[in-house]
Tab-separated table of C-alpha atoms in Angstrom:
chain	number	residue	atom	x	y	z
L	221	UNK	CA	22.521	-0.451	-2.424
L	222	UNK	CA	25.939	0.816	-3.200
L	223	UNK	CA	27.985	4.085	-3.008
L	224	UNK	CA	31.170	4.911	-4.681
L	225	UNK	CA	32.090	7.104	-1.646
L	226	UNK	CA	30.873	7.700	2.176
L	227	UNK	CA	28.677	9.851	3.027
L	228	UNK	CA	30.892	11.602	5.257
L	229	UNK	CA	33.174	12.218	1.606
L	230	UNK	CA	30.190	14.095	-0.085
L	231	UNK	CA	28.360	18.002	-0.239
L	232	UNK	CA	24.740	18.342	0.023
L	233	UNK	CA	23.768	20.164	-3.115
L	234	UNK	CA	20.157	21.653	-3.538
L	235	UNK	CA	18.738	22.530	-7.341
L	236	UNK	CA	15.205	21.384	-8.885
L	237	UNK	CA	14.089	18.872	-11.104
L	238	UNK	CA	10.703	18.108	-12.362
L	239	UNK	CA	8.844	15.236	-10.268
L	240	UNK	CA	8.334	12.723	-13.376
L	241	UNK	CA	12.128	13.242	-14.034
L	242	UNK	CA	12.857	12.614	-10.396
L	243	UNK	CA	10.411	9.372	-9.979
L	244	UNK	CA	12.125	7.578	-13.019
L	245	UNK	CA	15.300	8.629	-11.454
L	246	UNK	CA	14.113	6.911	-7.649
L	247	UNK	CA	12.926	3.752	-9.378
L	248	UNK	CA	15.898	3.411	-11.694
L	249	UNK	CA	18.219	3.512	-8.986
L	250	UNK	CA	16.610	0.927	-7.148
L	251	UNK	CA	16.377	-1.087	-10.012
L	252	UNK	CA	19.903	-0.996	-10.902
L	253	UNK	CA	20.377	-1.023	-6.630
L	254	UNK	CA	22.556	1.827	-6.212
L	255	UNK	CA	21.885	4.938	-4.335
L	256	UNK	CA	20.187	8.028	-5.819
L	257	UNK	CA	23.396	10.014	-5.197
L	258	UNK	CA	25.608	7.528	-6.950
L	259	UNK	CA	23.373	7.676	-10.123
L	260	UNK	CA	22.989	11.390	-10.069
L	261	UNK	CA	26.768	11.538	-9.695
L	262	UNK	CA	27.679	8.922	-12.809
L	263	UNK	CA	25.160	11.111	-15.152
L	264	UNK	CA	27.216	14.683	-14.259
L	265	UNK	CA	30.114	13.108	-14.591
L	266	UNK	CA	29.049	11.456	-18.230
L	267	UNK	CA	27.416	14.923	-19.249
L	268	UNK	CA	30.498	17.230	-18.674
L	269	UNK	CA	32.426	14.462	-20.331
L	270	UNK	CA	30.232	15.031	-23.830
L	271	UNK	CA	31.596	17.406	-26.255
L	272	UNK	CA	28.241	19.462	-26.574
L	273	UNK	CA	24.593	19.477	-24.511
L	274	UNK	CA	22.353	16.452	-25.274
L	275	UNK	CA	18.536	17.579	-25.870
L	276	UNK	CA	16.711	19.696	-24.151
L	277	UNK	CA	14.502	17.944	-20.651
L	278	UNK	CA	11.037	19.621	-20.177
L	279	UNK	CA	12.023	21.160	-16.766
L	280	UNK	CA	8.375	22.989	-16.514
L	281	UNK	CA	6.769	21.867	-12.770
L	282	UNK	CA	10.551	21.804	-11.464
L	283	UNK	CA	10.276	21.393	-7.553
L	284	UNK	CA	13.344	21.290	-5.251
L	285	UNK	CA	15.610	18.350	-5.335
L	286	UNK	CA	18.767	17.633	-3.301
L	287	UNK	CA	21.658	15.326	-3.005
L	288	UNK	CA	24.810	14.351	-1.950
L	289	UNK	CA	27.717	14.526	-4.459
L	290	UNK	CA	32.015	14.650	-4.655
L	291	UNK	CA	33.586	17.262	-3.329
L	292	UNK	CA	34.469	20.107	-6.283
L	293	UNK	CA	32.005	18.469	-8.513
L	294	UNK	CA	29.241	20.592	-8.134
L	295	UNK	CA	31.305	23.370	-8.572
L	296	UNK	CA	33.300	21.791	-11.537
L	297	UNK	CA	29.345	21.316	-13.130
L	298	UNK	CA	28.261	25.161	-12.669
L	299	UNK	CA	31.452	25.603	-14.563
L	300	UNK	CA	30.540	23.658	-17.429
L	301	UNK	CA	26.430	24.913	-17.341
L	302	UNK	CA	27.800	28.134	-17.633
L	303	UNK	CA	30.414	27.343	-20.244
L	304	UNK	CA	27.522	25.821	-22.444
L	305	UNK	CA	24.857	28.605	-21.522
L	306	UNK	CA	22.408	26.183	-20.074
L	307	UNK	CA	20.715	26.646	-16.666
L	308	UNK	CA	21.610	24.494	-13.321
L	309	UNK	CA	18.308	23.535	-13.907
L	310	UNK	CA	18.727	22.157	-17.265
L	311	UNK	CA	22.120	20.947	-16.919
L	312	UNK	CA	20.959	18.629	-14.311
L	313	UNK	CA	18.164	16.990	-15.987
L	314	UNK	CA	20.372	16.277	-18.578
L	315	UNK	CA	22.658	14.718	-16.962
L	316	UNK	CA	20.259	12.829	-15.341
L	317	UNK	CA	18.707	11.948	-18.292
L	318	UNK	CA	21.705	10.663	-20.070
L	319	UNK	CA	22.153	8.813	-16.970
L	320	UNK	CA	18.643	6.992	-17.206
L	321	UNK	CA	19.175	6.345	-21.545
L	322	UNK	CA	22.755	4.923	-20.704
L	323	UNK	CA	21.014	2.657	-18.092
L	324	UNK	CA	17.735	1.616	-19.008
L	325	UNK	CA	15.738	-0.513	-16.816
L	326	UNK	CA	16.836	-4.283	-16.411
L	327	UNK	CA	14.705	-7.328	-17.973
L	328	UNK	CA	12.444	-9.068	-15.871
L	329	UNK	CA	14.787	-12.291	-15.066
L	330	UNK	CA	12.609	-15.100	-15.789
L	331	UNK	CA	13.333	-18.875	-14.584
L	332	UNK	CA	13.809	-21.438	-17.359
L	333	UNK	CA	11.848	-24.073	-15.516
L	334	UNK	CA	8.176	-22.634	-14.920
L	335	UNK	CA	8.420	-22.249	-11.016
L	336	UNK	CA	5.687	-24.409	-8.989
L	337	UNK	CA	4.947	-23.750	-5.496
L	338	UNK	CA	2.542	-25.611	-3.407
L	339	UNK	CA	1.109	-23.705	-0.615
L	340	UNK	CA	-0.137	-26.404	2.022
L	341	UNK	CA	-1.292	-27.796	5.248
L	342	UNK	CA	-3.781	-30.294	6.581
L	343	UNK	CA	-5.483	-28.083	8.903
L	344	UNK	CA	-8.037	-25.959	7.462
L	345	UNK	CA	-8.371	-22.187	8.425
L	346	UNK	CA	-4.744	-21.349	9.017
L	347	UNK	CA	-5.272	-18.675	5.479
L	348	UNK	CA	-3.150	-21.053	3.173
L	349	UNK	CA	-5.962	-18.762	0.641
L	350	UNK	CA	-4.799	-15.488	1.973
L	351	UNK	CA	-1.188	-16.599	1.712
L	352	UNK	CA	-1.263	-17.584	-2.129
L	353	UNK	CA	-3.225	-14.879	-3.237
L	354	UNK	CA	-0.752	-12.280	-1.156
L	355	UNK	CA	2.200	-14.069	-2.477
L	356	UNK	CA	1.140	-14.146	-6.270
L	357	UNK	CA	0.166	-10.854	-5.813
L	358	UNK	CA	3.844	-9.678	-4.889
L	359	UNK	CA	5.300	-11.505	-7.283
L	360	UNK	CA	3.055	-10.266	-10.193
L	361	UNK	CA	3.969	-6.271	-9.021
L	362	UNK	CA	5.320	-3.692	-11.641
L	363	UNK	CA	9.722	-4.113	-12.119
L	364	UNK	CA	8.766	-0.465	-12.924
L	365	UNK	CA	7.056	0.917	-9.807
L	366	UNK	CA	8.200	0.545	-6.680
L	367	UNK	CA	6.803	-1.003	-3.801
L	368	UNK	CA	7.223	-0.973	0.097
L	369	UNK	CA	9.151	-4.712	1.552
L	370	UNK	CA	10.187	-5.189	4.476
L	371	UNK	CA	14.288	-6.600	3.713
L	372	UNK	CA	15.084	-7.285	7.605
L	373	UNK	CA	15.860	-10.956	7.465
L	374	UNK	CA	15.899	-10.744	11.185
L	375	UNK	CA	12.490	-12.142	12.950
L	376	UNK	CA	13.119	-9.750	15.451
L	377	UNK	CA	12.173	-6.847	13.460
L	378	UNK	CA	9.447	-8.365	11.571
L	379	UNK	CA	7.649	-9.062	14.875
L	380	UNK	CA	8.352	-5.654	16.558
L	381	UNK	CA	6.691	-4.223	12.914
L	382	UNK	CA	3.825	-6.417	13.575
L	383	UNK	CA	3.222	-6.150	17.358
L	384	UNK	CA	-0.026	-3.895	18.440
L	385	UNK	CA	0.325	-2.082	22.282
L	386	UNK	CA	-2.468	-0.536	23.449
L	387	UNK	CA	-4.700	-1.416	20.370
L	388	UNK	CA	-3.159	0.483	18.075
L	389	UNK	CA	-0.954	-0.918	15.566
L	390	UNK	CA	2.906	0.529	16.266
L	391	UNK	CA	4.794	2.299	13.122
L	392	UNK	CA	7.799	0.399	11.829
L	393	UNK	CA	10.999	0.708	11.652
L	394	UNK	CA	12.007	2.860	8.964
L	395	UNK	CA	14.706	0.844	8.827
L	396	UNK	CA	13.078	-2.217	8.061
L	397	UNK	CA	11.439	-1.457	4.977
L	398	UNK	CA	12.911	-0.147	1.646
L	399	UNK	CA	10.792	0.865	-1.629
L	400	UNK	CA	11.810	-1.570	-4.175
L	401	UNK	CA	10.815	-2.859	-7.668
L	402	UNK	CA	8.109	-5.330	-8.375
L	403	UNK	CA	9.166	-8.685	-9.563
L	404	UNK	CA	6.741	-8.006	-12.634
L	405	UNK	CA	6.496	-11.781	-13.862
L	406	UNK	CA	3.744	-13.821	-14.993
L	407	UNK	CA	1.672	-15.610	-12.347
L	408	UNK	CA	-0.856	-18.274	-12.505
L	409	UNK	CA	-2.814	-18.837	-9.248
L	410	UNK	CA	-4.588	-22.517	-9.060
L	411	UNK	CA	-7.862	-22.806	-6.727
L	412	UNK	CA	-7.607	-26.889	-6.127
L	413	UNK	CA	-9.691	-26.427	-3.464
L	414	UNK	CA	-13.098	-27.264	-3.670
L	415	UNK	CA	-14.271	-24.447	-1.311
L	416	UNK	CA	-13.802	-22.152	-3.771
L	417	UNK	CA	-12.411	-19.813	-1.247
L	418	UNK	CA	-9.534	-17.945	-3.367
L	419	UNK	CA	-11.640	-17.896	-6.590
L	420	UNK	CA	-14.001	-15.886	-4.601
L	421	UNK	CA	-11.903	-14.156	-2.468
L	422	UNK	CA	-10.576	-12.861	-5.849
L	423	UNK	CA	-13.733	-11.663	-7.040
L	424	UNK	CA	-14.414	-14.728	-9.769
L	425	UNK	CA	-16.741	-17.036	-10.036
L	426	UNK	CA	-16.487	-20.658	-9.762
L	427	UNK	CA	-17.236	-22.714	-12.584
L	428	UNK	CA	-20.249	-24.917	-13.129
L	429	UNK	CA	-20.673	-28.504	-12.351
L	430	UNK	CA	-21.913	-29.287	-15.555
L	431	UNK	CA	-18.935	-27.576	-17.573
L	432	UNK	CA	-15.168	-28.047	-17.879
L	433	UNK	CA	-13.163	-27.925	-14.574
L	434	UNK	CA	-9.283	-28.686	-13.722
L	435	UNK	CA	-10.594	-32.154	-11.907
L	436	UNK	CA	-12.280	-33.442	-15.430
L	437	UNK	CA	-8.438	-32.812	-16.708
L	438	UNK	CA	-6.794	-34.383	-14.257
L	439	UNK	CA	-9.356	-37.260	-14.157
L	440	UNK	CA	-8.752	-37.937	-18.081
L	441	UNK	CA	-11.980	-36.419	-18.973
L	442	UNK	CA	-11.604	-32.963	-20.681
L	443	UNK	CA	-14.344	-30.995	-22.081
L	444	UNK	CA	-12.269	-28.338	-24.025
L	445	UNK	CA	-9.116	-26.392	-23.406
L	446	UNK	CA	-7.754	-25.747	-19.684
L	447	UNK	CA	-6.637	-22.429	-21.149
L	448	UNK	CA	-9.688	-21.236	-21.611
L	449	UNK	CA	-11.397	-21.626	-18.068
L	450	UNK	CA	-8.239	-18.505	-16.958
L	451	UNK	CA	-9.598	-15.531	-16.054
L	452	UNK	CA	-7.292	-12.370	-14.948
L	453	UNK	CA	-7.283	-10.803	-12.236
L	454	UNK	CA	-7.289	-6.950	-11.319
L	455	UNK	CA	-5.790	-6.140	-14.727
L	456	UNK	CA	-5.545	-2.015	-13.675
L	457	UNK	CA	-3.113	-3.117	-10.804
L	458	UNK	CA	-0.831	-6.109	-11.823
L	459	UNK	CA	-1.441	-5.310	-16.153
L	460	UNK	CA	-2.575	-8.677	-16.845
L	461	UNK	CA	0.113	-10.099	-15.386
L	462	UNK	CA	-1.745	-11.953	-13.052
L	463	UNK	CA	-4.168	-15.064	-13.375
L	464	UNK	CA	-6.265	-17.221	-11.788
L	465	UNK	CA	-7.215	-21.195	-12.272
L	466	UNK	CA	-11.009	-21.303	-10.612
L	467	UNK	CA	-12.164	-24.201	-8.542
L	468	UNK	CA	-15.400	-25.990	-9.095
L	469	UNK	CA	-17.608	-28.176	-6.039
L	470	UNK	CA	-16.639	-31.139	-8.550
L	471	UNK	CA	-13.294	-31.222	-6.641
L	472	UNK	CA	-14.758	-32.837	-3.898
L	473	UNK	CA	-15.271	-36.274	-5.812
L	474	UNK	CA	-11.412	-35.688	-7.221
L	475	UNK	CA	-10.154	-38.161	-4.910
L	476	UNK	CA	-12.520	-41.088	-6.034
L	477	UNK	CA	-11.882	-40.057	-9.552
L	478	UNK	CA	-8.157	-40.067	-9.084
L	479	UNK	CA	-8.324	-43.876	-8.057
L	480	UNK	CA	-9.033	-44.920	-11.012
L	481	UNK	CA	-6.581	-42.919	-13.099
L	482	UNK	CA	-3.189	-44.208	-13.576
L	483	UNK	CA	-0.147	-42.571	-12.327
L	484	UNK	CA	-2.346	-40.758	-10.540
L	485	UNK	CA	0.061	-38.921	-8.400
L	486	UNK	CA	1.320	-37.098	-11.874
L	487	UNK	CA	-2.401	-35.951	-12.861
L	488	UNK	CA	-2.088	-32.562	-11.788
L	489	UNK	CA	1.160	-32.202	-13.737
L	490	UNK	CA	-0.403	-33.390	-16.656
L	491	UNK	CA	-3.115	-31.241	-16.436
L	492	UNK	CA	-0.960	-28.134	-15.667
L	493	UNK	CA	2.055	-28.960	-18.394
L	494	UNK	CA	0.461	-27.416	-21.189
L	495	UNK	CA	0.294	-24.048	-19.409
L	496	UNK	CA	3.826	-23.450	-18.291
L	497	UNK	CA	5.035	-22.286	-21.122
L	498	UNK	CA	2.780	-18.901	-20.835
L	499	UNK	CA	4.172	-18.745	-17.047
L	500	UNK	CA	6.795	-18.196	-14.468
L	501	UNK	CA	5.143	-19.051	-11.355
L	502	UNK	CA	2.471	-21.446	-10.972
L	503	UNK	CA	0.628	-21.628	-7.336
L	504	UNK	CA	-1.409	-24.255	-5.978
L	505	UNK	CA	-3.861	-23.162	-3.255
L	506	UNK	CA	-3.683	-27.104	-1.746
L	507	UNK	CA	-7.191	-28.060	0.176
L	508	UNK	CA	-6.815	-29.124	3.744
L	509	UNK	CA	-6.952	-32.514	2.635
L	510	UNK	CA	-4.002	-35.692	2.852
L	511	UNK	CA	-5.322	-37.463	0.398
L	512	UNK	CA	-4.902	-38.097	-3.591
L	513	UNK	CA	-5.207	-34.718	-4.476
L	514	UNK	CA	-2.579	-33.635	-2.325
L	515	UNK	CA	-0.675	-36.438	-3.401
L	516	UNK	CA	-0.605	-35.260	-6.486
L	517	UNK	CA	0.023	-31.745	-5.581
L	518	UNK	CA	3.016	-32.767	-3.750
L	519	UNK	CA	4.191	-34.285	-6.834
L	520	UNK	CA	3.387	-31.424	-8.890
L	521	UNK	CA	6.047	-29.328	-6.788
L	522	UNK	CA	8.859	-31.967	-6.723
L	523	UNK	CA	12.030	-30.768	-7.990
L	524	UNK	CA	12.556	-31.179	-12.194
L	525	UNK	CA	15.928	-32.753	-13.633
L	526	UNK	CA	17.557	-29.262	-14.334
L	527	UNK	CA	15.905	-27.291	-11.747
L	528	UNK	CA	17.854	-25.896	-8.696
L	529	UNK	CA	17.198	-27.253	-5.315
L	530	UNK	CA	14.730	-24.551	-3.200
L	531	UNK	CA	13.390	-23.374	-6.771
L	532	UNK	CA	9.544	-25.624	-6.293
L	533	UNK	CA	8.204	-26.899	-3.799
L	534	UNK	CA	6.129	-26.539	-0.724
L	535	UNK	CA	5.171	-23.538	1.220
L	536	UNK	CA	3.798	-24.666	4.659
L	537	UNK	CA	1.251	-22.180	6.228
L	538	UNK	CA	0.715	-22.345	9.865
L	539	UNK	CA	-0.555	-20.210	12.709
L	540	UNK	CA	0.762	-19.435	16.060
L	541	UNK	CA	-1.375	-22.147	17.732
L	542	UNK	CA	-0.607	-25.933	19.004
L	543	UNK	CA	-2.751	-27.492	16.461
L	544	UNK	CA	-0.459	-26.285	13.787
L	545	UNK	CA	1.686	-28.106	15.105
L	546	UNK	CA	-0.089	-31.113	14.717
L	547	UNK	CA	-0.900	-30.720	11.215
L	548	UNK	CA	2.352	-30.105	10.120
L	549	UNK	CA	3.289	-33.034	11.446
L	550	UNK	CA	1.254	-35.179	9.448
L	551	UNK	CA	1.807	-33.277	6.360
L	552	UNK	CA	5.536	-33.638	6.413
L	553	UNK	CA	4.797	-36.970	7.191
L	554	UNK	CA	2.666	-37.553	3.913
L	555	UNK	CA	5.773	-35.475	1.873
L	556	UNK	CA	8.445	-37.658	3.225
L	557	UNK	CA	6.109	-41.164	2.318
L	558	UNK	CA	5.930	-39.711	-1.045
L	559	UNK	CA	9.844	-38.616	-1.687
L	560	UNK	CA	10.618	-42.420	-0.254
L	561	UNK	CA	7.646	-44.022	-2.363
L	562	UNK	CA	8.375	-42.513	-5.639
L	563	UNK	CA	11.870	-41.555	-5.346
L	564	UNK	CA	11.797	-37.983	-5.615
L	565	UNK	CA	13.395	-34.829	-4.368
L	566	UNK	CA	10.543	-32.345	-3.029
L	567	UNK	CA	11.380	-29.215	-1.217
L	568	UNK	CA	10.662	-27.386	0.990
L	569	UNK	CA	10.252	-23.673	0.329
L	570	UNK	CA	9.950	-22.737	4.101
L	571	UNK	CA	6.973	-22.257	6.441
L	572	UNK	CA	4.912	-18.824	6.536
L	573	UNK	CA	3.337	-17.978	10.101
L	574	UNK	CA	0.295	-16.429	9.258
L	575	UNK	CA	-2.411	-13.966	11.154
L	576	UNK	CA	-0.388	-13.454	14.008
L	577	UNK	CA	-1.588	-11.783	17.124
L	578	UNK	CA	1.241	-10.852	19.814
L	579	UNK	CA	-1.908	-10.001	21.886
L	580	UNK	CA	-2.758	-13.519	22.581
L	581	UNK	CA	-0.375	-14.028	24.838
L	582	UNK	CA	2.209	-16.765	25.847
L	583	UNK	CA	0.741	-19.355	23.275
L	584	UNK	CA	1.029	-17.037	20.339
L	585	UNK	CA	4.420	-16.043	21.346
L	586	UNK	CA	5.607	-19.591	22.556
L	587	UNK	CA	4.279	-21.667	19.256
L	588	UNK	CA	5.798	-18.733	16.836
L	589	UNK	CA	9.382	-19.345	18.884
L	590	UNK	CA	8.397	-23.160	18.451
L	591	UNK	CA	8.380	-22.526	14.614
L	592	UNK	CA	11.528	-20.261	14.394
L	593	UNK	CA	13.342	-23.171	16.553
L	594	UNK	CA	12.762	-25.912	13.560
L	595	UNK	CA	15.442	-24.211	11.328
L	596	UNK	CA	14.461	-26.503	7.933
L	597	UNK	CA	12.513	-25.667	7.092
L	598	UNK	CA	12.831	-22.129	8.159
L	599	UNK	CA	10.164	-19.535	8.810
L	600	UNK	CA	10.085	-17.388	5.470
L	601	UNK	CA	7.220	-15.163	6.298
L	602	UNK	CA	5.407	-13.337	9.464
L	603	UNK	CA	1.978	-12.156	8.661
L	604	UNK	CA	0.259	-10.309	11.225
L	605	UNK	CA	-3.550	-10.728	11.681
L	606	UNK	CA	-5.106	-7.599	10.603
L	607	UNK	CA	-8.280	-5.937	9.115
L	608	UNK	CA	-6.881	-5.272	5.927
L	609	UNK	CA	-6.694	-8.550	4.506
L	610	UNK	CA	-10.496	-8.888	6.154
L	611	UNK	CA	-11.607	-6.031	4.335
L	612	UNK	CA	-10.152	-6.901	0.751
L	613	UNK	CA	-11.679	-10.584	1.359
L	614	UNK	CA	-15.185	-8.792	2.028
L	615	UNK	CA	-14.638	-6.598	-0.886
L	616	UNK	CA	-13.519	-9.467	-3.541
L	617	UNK	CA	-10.075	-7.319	-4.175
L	618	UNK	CA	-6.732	-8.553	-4.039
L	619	UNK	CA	-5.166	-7.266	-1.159
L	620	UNK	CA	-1.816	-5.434	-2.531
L	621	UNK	CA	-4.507	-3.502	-4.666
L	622	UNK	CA	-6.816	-2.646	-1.477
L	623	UNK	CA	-4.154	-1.907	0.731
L	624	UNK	CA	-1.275	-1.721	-1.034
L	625	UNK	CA	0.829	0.169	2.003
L	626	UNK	CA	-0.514	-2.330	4.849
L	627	UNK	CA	1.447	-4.285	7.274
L	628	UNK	CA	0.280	-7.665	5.700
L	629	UNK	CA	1.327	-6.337	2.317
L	630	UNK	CA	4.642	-5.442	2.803
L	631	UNK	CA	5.094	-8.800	4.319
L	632	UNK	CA	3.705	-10.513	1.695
L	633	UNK	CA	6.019	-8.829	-0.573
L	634	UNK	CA	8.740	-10.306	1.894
L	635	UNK	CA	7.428	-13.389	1.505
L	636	UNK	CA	8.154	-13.635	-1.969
L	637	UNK	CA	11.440	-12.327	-1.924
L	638	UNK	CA	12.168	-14.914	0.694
L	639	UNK	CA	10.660	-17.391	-1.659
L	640	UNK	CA	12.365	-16.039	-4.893
């Protein structure tokens, strides 16, 4: 966030304003990403400028409020309160006001090409579930509410915020986390797993063998409209902003069905296509599974003509352990076959380290440094291993609903911003 001057240039002034007046003020700031002081010293400025009092603010409730202004302009605005018989009070909320009308909250910036991330790995168990549930979550948040991330791009800091001594997890860093604004845009989440696990993680059900199911559309054989198998998720939290794709057990034949469908590696796309419009994310919870399916996953996430590089792709989720490692290997591997094969450009979005546990020792420690050391991809996100995310799975709630203040949400909310 920006200042027009240093702090050291500024007075600390102390007056009241009601707390709605002053929470619109807080996220508006942030929104616009300057500092409270610099907003609250653009709307005096703007108020003594007007040749007569805007409308009265409802100042009933008024608690204290203080801030940092110019030198002489605190005094200059008692001057003009008293000139125009209104109270300091008043004044202030007006100015504030006029400051919030002449900068109203910014549109939701929305990509022209429906974004398409494809969260992945070969190994099972490494919470590729956890990870695009968290990360749809974040990016489904309020733009008007704001909502502790953790901005440190440094590793560093991320792991000191996630390290527990003595079993008990250690504050952060002030510094390492800042309230900001929810993304607020419109996410599908896709269960391609035949598991199940994120449709009932999420509190749905999975859908029936002998009904309609994403696999019948990508194996040519629809029963109705894909649209209508979405269900929404957690509407009180995320205002129907965010949605969910379920899986069915049919999803385990998808690969033999696949083999006899041509241009099978686009069957996911053309079972998608007809829901991007209604969309700005789309994300694929991939099964830990290198065959068709993720084949056609892969493909799914390439990059579109038109689209800027890093804008789809693949999210790799690992964990802090050697067979990871492995894994990844013959993932990339499968993504690299495919890019050659088809002759297309797939990214990579960068590779989340998920439930990790300083605790366990050198390996932990060791195989995280051996992730941070691959530089591209880079490590995007750090997720420590937690109960939170435990107790929201047990629950069926997302997790940035459950525990919306937790370690493992603020770095999900990282995680998207890294992704974004």
């Amino acid at each position: 966030m920006t200042s027009p001057t240093t702090p050291h240039d500024r007075e600390k002034v102390v007056s009241k304003l009601p707390a709605w007046l002053r929470q619109n003020l807080k996220v508006r700031a942030a929104q616009h990403g300057i500092e409270i002081q610099a907003a609250v010293e653009q709307g005096i400025r703007a108020w003594c400028d007007l040749a007569a009092t805007t409308a009265a603010v409802d100042t009933s409730g008024a608690d204290s409020f203080s801030t940092f202004l110019p030198p002489g302009q605190w005094e200059d605005f008692r001057v003009t309160c008293a000139d125009r018989r209104v109270s300091l009070i008043q004044g202030l909320a007006q100015s504030i006001q006029l400051w919030l009308d002449s900068n109203p909250a910014p549109d939701v910036t929305r990509p022209e090409i429906t974004r398409r991330i494809i969260v992945c790995n070969q190994k099972g168990g490494v919470g590729k579930t956890a990870i695009t549930a968290g990360l749809g979550e974040a990016l489904a948040e309020d733009s008007n509410t704001l909502h502790s991330v953790r901005v440190s791009k440094a590793l560093a800091k991320a792991l000191r915020a996630s390290e527990v001594q003595d079993g008990v997890e250690r504050e952060e860093d002030p510094l390492d986390v800042e309230n900001l604004p929810g993304p607020g845009l419109q996410v599908l989440l896709v269960d391609f797993d035949p598991q199940c696990h994120l449709t009932n993680q999420l509190g749905a059900s999975p859908l029936p063998l002998n009904g309609d199911s994403l696999t019948n559309h990508m194996a040519g054989d629809p029963k109705g409209d894909l649209r209508d198998l979405i269900v929404s998720i957690d509407d009180d939290t995320f205002a129907g902003r965010l949605h969910l794709l379920p899986a069915c057990n049919d999803a385990f034949l998808l690969d033999v069905r696949l083999s006899a469908v041509r241009a099978r590696e686009a069957a996911l796309e053309r079972a998608l296509a007809p829901l991007e419009a209604d969309y700005d994310v789309i994300i694929v919870d991939c099964p830990p599974s290198l065959g068709l399916s993720m084949d056609a996953a892969a493909y799914y996430g390439r990059r579109r003509d038109g689209e800027k590089p890093g804008q789809s792709g693949a999210l790799i989720v690992v964990q802090a352990e050697d067979s990871s490692a492995d894994a990844y290997e013959l993932l990339t591997t499968q993504i690299d076959d495919l890019r050659n094969d088809l002759q297309i450009d797939i990214d990579y979005l960068g590779i989340a380290v998920n439930l990790y546990d300083s605790r366990r020792g050198y390996i932990a420690t060791s195989s995280l440094q051996g992730w941070v050391d691959i530089k591209d991809p880079r490590v995007v996100g750090l997720i420590g291993d937690l109960k939170e995310q435990k107790e929201a799975v047990r629950v069926k709630k997302p997790l940035l609903s459950y525990a919306p203040k937790s370690q493992q949400a603020i770095g999900m909310r990282a995680l998207a911003r890294e992704v974004l």
